[in-house]
Structure formats: C-alpha cells, structure tokens
CSV table of C-alpha atoms and ligand atoms in Angstrom, one decimal:
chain,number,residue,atom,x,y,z
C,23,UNK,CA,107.0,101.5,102.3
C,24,UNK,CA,110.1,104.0,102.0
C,25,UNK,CA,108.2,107.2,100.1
C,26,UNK,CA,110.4,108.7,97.6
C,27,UNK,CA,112.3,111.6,96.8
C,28,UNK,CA,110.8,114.6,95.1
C,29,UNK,CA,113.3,116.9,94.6
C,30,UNK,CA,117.3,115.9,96.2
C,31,UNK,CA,119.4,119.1,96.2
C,32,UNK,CA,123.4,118.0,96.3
C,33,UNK,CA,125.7,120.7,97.4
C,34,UNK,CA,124.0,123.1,96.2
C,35,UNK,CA,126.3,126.6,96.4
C,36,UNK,CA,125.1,130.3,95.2
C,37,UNK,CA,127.4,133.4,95.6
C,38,UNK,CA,126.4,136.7,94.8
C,39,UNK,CA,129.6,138.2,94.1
C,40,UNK,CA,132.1,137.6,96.3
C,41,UNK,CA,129.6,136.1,99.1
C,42,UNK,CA,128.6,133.7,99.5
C,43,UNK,CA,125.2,133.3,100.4
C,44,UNK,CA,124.3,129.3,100.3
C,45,UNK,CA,127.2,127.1,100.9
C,46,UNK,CA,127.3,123.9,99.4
C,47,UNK,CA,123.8,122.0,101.1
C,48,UNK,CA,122.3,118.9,100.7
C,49,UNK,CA,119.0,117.7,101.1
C,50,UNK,CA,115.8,116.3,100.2
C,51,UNK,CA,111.9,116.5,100.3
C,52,UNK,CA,110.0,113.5,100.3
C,53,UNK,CA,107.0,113.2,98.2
C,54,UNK,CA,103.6,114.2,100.1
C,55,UNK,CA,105.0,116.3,103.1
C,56,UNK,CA,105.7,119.2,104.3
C,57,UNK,CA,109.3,120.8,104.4
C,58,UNK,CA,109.8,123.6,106.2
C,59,UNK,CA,113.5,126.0,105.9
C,60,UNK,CA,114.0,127.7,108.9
C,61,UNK,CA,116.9,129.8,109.6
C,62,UNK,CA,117.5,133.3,110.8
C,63,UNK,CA,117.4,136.6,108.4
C,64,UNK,CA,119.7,136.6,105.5
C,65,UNK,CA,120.2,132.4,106.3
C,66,UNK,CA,119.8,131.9,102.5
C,67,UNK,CA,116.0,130.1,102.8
C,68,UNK,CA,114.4,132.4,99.8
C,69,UNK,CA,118.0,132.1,97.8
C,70,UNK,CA,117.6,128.1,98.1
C,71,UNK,CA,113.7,128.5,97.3
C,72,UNK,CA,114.1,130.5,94.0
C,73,UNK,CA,116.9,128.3,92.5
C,74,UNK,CA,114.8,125.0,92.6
C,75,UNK,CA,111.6,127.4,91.5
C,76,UNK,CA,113.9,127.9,88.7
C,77,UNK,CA,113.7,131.7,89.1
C,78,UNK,CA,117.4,132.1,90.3
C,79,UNK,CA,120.7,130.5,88.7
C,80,UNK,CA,122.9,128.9,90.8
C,81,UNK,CA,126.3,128.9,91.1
C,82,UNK,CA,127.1,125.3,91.6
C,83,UNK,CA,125.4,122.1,92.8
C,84,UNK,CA,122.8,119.8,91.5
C,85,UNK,CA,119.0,119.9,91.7
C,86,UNK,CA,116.4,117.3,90.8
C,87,UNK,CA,112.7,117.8,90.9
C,88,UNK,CA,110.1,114.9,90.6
C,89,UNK,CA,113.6,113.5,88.5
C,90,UNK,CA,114.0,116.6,86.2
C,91,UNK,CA,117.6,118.0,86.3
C,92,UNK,CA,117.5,121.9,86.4
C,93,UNK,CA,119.8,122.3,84.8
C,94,UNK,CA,118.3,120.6,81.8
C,95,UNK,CA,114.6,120.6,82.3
C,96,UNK,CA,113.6,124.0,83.3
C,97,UNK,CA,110.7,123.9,81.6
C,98,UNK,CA,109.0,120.7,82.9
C,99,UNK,CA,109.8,121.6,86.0
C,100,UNK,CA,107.7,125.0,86.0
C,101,UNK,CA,105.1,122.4,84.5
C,102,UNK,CA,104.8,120.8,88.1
C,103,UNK,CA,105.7,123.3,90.5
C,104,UNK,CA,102.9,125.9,92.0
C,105,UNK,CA,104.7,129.6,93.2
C,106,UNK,CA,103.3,132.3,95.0
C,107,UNK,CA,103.6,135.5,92.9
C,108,UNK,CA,104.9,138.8,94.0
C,109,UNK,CA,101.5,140.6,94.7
C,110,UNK,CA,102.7,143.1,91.8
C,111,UNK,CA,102.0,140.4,89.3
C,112,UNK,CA,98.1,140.7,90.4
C,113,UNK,CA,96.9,143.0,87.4
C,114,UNK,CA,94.7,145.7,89.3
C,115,UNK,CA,91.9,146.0,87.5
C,116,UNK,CA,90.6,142.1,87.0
C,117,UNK,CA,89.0,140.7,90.2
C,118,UNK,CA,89.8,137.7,92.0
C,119,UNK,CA,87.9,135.5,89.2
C,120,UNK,CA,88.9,137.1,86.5
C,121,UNK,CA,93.0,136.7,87.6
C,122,UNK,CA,92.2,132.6,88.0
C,123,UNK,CA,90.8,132.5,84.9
C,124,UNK,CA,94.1,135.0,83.2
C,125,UNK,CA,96.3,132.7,84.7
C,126,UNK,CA,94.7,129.5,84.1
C,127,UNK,CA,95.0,130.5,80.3
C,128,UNK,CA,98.7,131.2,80.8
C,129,UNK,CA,99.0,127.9,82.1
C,130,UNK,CA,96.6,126.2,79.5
C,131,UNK,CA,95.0,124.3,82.2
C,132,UNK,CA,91.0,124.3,83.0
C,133,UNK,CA,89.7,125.8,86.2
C,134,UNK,CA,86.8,126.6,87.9
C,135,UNK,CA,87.5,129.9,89.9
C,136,UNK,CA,84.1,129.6,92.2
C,137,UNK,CA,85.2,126.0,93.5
C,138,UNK,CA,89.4,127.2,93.5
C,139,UNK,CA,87.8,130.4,95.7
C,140,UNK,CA,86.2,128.8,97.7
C,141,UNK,CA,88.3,125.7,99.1
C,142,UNK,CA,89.9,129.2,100.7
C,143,UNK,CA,87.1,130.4,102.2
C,144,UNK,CA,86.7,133.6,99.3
C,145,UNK,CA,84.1,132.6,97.7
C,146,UNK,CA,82.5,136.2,98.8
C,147,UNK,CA,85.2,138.0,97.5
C,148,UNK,CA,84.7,136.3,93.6
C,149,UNK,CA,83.9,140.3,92.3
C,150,UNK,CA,86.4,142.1,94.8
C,151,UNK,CA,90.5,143.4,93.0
C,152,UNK,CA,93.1,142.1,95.0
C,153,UNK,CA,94.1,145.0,96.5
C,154,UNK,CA,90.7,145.6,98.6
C,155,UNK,CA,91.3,142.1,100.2
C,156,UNK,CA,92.8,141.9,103.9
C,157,UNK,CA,96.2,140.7,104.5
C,158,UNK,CA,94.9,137.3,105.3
C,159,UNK,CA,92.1,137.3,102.5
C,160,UNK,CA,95.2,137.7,100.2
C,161,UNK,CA,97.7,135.2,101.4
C,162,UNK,CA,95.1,132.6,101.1
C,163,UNK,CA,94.4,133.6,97.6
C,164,UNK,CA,98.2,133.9,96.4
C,165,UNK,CA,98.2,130.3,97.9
C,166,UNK,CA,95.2,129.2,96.1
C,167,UNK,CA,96.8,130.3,92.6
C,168,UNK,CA,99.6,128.0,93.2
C,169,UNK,CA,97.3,125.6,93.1
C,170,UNK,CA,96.0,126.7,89.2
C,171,UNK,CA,98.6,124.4,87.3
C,172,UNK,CA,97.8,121.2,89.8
C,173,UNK,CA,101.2,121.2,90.4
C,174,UNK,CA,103.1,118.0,92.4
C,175,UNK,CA,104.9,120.6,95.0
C,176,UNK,CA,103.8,123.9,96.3
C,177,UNK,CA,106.3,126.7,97.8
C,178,UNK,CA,105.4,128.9,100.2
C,179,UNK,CA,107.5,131.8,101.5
C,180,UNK,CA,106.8,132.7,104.7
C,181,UNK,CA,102.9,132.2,104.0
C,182,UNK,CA,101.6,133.6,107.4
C,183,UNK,CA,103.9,136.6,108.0
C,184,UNK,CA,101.5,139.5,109.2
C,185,UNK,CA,98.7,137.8,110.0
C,186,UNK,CA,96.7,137.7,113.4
C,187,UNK,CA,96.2,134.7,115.1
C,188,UNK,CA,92.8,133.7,113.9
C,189,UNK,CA,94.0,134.2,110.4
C,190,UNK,CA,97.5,132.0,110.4
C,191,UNK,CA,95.4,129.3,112.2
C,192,UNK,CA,93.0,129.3,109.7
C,193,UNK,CA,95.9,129.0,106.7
C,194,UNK,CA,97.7,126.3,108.8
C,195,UNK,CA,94.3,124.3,108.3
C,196,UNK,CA,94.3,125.4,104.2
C,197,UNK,CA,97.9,123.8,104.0
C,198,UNK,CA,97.4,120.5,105.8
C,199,UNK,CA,94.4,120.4,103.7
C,200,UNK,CA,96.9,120.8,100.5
C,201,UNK,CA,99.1,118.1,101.5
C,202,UNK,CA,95.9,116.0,102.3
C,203,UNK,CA,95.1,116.1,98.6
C,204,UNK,CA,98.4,114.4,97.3
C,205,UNK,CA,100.4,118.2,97.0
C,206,UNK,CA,103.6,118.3,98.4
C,207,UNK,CA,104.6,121.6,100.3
C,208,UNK,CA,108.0,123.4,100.6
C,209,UNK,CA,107.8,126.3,103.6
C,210,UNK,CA,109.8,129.0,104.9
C,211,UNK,CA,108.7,130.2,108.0
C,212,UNK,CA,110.3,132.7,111.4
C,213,UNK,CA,107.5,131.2,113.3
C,214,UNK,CA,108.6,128.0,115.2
C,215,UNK,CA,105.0,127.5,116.5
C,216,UNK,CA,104.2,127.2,112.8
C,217,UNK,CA,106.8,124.8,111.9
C,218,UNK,CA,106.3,122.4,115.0
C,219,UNK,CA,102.5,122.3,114.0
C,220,UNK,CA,102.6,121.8,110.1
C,221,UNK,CA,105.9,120.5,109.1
C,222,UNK,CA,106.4,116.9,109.2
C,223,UNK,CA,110.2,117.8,108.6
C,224,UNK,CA,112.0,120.7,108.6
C,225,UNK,CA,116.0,121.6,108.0
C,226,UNK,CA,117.5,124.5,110.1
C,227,UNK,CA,119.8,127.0,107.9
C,228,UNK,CA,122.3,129.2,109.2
C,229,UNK,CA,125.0,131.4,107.4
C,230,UNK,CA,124.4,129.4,104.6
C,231,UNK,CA,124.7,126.3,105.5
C,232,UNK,CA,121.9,123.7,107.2
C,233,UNK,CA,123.7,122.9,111.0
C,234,UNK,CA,120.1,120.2,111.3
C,235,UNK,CA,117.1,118.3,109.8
C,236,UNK,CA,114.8,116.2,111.1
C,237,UNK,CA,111.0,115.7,112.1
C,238,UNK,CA,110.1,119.0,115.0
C,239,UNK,CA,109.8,116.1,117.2
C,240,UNK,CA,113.2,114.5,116.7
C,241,UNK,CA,114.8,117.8,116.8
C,242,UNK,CA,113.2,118.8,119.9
C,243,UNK,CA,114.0,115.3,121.8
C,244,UNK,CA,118.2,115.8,120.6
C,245,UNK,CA,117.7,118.7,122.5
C,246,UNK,CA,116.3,117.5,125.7
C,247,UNK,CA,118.8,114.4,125.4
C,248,UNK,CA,121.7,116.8,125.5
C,249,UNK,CA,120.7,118.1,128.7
C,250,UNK,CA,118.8,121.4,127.6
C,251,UNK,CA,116.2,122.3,130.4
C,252,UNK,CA,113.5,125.5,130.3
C,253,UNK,CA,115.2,128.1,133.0
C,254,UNK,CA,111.7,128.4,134.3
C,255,UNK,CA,109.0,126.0,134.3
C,256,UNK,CA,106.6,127.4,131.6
C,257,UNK,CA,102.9,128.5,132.1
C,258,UNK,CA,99.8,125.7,131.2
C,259,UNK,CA,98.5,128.3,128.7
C,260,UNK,CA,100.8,131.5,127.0
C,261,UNK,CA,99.3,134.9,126.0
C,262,UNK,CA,98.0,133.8,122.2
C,263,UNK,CA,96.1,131.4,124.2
C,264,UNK,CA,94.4,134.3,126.1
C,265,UNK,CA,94.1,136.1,123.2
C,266,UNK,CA,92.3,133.0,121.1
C,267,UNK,CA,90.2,131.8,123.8
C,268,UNK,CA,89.1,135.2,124.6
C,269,UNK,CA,88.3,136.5,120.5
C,270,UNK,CA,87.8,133.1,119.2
C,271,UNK,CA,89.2,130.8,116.2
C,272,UNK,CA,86.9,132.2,113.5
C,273,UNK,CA,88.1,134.4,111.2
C,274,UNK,CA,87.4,138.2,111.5
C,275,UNK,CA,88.1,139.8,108.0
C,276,UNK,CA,85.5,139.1,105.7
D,329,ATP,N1,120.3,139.6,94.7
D,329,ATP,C1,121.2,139.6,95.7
D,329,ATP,N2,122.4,140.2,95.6
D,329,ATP,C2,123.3,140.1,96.6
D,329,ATP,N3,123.1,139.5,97.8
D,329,ATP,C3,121.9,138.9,97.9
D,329,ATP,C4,120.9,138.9,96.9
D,329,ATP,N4,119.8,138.3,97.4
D,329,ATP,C5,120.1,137.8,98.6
D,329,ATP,N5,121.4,138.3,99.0
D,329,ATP,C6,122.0,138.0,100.2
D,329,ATP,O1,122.1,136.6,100.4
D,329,ATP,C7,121.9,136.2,101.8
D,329,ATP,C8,120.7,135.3,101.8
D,329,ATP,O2,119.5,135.9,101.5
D,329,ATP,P1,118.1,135.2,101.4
D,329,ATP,O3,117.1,136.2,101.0
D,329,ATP,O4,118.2,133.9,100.7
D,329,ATP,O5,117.9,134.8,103.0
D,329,ATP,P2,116.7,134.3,103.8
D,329,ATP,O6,117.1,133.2,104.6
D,329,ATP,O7,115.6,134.1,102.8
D,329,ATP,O8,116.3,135.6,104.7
D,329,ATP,P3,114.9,136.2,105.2
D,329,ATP,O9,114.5,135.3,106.3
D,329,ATP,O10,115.3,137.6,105.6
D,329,ATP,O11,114.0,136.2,104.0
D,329,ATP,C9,121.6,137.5,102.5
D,329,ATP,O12,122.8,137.9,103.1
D,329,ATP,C10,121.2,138.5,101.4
D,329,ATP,O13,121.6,139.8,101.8
C-alpha cells in the first residue's frame, strides 16, 4: 500500500531581499519516515525547515502539512508539529522536569516528565538546569521536548552537530526509535554517514534549489551506474572505527 503524503511543498521560493535564497522546490515527506535535507552551507535547508515550521514567511509557493494549508492553518499545524527550541528558550533556573512540565502547560497537553526523561536516557539528570548538561545530554533533551505535544512530524536541525561518536550513535538509536512509534521525522544533517544510516529518503539542496532525491541507496547506485569509481580501494575499517572499537559504544557523559 502506497503511504501517503504528509506535508507536499510545491515550488516553494523565499527571497530575503534581493536573493534569493530557496528557489522554487518541490517535494514531499511521506508519512512515518525519515527525510533528511542535505546540502552544503547557506543551501537554504534551515530557510525551507522554518517556513513549514511556520516560523518564517515565505515568499511564494504552497505548503501542506498532514492537509493543512500554511497559508491558512497556521495554527493547526503548530498543533501537530514537534520543534527543537533555541537552547535560549530553556528558562535557567527550572530543571529538566520542571521545563517539561512549563511546556506541557503551554501546550495544554499531559505529560509525565520521569517516563519523557527517560526514553532519552536522562532520567539522572530529572533535578539538573539545562545548562549543566553535556552537549549530548542536551540535544537528546531538546529532542525529547519535541516530543511534549505528541506531534505527527518531528524536525530536527542538524541534531548530532558536536557530538563525539558514542554520543551521535547513541541519538541515531533515539530517532529510529521515534519513527518506530508512528512519528514522522524531518532532518538536516552535514554528516552523510548520518544520512545513509537513518534516512529512509533524503533530497540533496544546492544554491537553492534540490539537483536530487531519493532513498541513500538509490542515490548511491545512480552514482555507480554512471561510472563513478573510489580513486583508491577503501580500508575494511576507517579511523571512527578505531576510535569506537577501541573506547566503546556506551555513552561517556553522564
Ligand atoms: N534572515 C536572513 N536574511 C538574509 N539572508 C538570509 C537570512 N537567513 C538566511 N539567509 C541566507 O539564505 C541562504 C540560505 O540560508 P539557510 O540558513 O537556509 O541555509 P542552510 O542550508 O540551512 O545552511 P547551514 O547548513 O549553514 O545551516 C544563505 O545564503 C543565508 O546567508
């Protein structure tokens, strides 16, 4: 069976003055998996994010999510979609619980911050302010409080930037688990390790504009069709092999 569409974007354009920086793209996301944006610096990836989060106006183009029109339905739309905040929206002095529970009464919806915590492996942190978390401690909560509203799509911008090895592993597991509970996931990401592993789709921007899209697989096989070869025959193994086999897969931060 044919899943459906949950949000179709149709030539969508944005300019910031006289540039512009997305130029007229098309695609869709298909309910239950996970999309990746990839593209170089400045491709457009967090423009195109924040106009269907709602955050950003566009300039032209049509957007539909779960069949709201952005243009009309805002509002619903916040009602289904889970953000990560900017980390100044984390209100210093409330620990980890006490900012699920704040934000679970902005959204209206019940939560139980103990089980929310730990599902990302914080459970130890329940008392600890946001700031006195490691870098990997607070990606995976700003990704847990996406999850407050049990929103239909999650976004994630560039979710693993920063962290070591043991630690984007370990979120890579936290969003397949996501998706395995229904949630569909939108992700930008520089890492094409990252992509090939979680992203059961992904659309490559440039300038602008997206040049392909397809499953990493397909993407990788056009290539080989074409005639691309390696110059040199890679290694078995490559250095963050070494590097996990030697320090391990568990995480180090807590
Ligand atoms: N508020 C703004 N005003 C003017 N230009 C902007 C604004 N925001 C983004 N741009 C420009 O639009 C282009 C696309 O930016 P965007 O942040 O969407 O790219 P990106 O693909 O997310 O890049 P990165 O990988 O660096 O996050 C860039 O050239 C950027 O300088």
């Amino acid at each position: 069976m044919e899943t459906r569409n949950i949000i179709e974007v149709k030539n969508l354009v944005k300019n910031y003055g006289d540039f512009q920086a997305v130029k007229g793209i098309s695609f869709d996301v298909r309910e239950g998996e996970i999309f990746g944006l990839l593209g170089p610096n400045g491709a457009g990836k967090s423009t195109t994010l924040e106009i269907i989060e709602t955050l950003r106006d566009k300039t032209s183009g049509e957007v539909i999510v779960d069949g709201l029109n952005l243009d009309t339905q805002p509002e619903a739309i916040k009602k289904i979609i889970g953000v990560q905040l900017q980390t100044s929206g984390y209100y210093p002095n409330l620990n980890l619980v006490e900012l699920i529970e704040l934000f679970g009464g902005l959204y209206n919806q019940p939560v139980n911050p103990k089980e929310l915590l730990a599902a990302f492996n914080l459970e130890d942190k329940a008392k600890a302010k946001y700031k006195a978390l490691s870098g990997g401690q607070k990606q995976r909560f700003s990704i847990a409080t996406t999850l407050i509203n049990k929103p239909k799509i999650i976004f994630l911008d560039e979710p693993t930037t920063g962290l070591d090895p043991q630690a984007r592993r370990n979120l890579w597991d936290l969003i397949l688990d996501v998706r395995s509970k229904g949630t569909t996931v939108v992700i930008t990401t520089h890492y094409m390790d990252e992509a090939e592993f979680l992203c059961d789709r992904c659309a490559i921007v440039d300038s602008g504009k997206i040049i392909a899209l397809d499953s990493p697989n397909n993407l990788i096989d056009q290539l080989v069709d074409s005639g691309f070869q390696r110059e040199k025959q890679v290694k078995l193994a490559n250095l963050e092999d070494v590097f996990i086999t030697l320090t391990g897969k568990a995480l180090r931060e807590s």
